[in-house]
Coordinates of C-alpha atoms in Angstrom, one line a residue:
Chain A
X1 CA 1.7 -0.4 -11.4
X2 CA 5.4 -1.0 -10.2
X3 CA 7.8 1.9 -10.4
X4 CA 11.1 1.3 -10.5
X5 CA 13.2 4.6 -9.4
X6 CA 17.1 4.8 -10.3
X7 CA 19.9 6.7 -8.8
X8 CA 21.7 7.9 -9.7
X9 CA 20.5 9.7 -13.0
X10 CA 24.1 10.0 -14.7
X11 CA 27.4 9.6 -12.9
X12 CA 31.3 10.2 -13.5
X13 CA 34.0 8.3 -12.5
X14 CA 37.8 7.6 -13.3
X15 CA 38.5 4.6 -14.6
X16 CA 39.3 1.7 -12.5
X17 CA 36.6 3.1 -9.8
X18 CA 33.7 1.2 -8.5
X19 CA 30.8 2.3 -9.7
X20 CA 27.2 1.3 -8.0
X21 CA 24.2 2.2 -9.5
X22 CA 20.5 1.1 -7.0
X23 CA 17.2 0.6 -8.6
X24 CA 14.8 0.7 -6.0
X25 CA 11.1 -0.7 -6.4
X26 CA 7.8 0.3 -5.6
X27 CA 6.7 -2.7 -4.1
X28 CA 8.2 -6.3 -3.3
X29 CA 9.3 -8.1 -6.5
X30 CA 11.3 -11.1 -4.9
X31 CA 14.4 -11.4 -7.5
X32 CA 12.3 -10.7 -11.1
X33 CA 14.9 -7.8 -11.5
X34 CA 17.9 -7.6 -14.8
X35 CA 19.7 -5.1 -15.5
X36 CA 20.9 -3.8 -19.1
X37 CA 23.4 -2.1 -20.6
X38 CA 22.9 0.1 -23.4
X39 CA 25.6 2.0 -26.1
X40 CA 24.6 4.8 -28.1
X41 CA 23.3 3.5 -31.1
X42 CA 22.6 0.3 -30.0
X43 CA 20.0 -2.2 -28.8
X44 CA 20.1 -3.2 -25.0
X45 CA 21.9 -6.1 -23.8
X46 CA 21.1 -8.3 -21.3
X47 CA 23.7 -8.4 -18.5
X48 CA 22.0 -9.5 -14.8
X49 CA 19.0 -11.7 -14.9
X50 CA 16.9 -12.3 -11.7
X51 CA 19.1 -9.8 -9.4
X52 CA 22.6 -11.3 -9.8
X53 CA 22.4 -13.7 -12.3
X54 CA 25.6 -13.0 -14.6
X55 CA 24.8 -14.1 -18.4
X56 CA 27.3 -15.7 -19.8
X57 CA 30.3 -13.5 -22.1
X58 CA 29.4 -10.5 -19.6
X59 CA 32.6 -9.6 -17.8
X60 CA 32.8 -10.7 -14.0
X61 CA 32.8 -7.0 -13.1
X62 CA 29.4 -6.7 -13.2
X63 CA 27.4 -7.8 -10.7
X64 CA 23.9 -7.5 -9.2
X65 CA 22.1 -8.0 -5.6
X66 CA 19.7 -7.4 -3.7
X67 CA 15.9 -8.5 -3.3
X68 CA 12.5 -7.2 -2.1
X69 CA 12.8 -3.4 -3.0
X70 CA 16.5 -2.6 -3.3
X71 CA 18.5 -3.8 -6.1
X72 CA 22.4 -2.6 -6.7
X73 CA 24.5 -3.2 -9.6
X74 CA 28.0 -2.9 -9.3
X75 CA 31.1 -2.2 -11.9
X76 CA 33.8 -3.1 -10.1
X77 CA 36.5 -2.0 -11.8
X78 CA 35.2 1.1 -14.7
X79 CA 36.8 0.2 -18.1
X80 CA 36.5 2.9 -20.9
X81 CA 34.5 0.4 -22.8
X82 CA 31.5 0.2 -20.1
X83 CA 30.7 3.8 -21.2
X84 CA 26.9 3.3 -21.2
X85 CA 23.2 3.6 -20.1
X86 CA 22.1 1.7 -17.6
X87 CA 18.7 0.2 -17.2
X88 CA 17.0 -2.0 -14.6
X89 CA 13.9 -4.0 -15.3
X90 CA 11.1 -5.6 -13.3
X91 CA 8.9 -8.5 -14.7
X92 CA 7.3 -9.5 -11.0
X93 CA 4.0 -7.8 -12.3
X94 CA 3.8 -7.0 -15.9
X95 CA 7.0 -5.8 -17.1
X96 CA 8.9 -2.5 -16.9
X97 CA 12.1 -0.4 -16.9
X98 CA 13.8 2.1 -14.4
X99 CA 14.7 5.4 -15.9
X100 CA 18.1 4.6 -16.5
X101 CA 21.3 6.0 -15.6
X102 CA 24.6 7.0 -17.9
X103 CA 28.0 6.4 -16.8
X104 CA 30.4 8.6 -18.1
X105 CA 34.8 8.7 -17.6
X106 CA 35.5 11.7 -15.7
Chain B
X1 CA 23.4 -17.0 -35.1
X2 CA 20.3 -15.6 -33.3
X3 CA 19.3 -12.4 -34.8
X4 CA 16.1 -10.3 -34.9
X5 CA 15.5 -7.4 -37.9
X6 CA 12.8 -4.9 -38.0
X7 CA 11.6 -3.4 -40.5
X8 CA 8.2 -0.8 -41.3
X9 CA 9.5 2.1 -39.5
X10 CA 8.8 5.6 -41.2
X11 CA 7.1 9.0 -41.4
X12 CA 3.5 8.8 -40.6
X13 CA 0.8 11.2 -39.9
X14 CA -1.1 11.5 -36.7
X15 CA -4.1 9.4 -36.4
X16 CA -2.5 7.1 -39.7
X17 CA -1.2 3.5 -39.3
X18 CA 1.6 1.7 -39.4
X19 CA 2.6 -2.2 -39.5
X20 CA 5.9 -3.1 -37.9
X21 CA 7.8 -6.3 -38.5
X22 CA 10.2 -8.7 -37.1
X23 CA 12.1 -11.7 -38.3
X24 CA 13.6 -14.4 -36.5
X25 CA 16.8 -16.3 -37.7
X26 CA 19.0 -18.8 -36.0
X27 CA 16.7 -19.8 -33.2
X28 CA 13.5 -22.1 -32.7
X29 CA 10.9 -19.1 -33.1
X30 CA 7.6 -20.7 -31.7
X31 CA 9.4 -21.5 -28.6
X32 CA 9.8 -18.2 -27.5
X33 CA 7.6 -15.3 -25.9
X34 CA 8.0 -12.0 -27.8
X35 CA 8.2 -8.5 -27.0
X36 CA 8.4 -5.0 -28.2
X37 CA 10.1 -1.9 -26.7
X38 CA 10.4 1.2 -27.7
X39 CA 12.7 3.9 -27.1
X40 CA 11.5 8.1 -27.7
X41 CA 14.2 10.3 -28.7
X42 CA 17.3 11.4 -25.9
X43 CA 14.8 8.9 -23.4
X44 CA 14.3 5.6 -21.7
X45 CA 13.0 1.9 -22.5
X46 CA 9.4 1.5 -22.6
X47 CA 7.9 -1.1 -22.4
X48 CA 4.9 -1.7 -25.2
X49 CA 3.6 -5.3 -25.8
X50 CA 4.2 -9.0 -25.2
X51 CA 2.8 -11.9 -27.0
X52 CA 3.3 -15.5 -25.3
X53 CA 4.9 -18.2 -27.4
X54 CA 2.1 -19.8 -29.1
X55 CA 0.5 -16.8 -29.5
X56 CA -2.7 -17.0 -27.1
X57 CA -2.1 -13.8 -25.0
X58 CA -1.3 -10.6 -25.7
X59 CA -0.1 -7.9 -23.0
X60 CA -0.1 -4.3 -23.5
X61 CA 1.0 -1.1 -21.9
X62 CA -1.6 1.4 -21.3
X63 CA -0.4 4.0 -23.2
X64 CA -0.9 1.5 -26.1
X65 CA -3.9 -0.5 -25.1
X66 CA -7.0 0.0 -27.6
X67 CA -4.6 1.4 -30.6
X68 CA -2.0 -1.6 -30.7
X69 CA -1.9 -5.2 -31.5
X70 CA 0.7 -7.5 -31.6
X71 CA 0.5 -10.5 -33.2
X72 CA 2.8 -13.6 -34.6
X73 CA 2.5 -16.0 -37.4
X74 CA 5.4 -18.9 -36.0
X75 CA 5.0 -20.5 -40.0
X76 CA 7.1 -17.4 -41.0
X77 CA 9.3 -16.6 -38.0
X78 CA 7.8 -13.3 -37.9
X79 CA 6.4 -11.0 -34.8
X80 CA 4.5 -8.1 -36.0
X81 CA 2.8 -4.9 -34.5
X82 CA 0.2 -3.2 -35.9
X83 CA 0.1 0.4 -34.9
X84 CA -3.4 2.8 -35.2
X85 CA -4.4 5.6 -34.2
X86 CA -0.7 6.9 -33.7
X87 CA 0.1 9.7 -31.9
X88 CA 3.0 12.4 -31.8
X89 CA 4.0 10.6 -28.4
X90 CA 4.4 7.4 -30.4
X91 CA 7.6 8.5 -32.1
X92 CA 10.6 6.0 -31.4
X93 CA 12.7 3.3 -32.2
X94 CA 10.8 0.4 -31.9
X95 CA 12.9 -2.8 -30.9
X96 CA 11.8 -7.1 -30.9
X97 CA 12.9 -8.6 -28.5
X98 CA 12.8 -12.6 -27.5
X99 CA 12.3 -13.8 -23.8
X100 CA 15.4 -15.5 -22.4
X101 CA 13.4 -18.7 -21.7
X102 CA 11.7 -21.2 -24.1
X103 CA 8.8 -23.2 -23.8
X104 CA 7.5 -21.3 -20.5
X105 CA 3.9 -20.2 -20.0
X106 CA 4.9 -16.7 -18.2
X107 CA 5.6 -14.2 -20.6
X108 CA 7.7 -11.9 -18.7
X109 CA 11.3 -12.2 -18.1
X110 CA 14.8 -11.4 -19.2
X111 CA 15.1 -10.2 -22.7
X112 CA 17.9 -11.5 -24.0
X113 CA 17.8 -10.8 -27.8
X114 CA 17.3 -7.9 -29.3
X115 CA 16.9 -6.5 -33.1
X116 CA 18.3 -3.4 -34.3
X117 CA 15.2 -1.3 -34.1
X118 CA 13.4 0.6 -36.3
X119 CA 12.3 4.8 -35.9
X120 CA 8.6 5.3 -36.2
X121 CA 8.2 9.3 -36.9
X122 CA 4.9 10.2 -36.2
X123 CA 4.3 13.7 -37.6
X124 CA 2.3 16.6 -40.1

């Protein structure tokens, strides 16, 4: 099985800071990584498809790159609105989801 | 509008079953594979089961295999799950959720859709 490993776990930052969260792989899963953003309360939403793939209505402050085994997903700009968990998600074998991490305004 | 809505969620012994459900609106059903996640209480997404679009394969996690089965009837625009066996560990909101692409023979993917979820209690 692929594990998918997140750091960090939960973070705090101002608002207007960049914020990077990494989602590193077990093994080589080319691109087949999305991340997700999810509200308290709410159902996950699809925001990065295939490592930096930007779906369309998402804010062009997120953004996602990488390949292989190290993925990064970037806010650049924190808005009190992006208050959320974050999750990443591999689907190279099978299909499963990093721990997640929760972003927080200091 | 796209939208997905779950419903069977509830209080259930251990060991008892349950029968989840999911209905499709707004979107060409058949065309799409389906999934289910499931969330525990305060915790991360877990992956449980995918079924492909016309309904040939099934895929499950392990901690489900043997005690799950998901299924889809594409006449009624309904995914369902049947749960067995359940276990305290099995407590969650269970969400549907449709595969970003249509019409492709791999399963996995983006999930780009999701229902509201439903909480599956399983306790004496």
């Amino acid at each position: 099985d692929i594990q998918m490993t997140q750091s960090p776990s939960s973070l705090s930052a101002s608002v207007g800071d960049r914020v990077t969260i990494t989602c590193q792989a077990s093994q080589d899963i080319d691109n087949f990584l999305n991340w997700y953003q999810q509200k308290p309360g709410t159902a996950p939403k699809l925001l990065i498809s295939d490592a930096s793939n930007l779906q369309a209505g998402v804010p062009s402050r997120f953004s996602g790159s990488g390949s292989a085994t190290v993925f990064t997903f970037t806010i650049s700009s924190l808005q009190s609105e992006d208050i959320a968990t974050y999750y990443c998600q591999q689907y190279h074998t099978g299909l499963n989801f990093g721990g997640g991490t929760k972003v927080e305004i200091k | 509008q796209e939208q997905l809505v779950e419903s069977g969620g509830g209080v259930v012994q251990p060991g008892k079953s349950l029968r989840l459900s999911c209905v499709a609106s707004g979107f060409t059903f058949r065309s799409y594979a389906m999934h289910w996640v499931r969330q525990a209480p305060g915790k991360g997404l877990e992956w449980v089961a995918t079924i492909s679009f016309h309904g040939s394969d099934e895929f499950y996690a392990d901690s489900v295999k043997g005690r799950f089965t998901i299924s889809r009837d594409n006449s009624k625009n309904t995914l369902s799950l049947q749960m067995n066996s359940l276990r305290a560990e099995d407590t969650a909101v269970y969400y549907c959720a449709r595969l970003l692409f249509s019409d492709v023979a791999a399963p996995m993917g983006p999930l780009d859709c999701w229902g509201q979820g439903t909480l599956v209690t399983v306790s004496s």
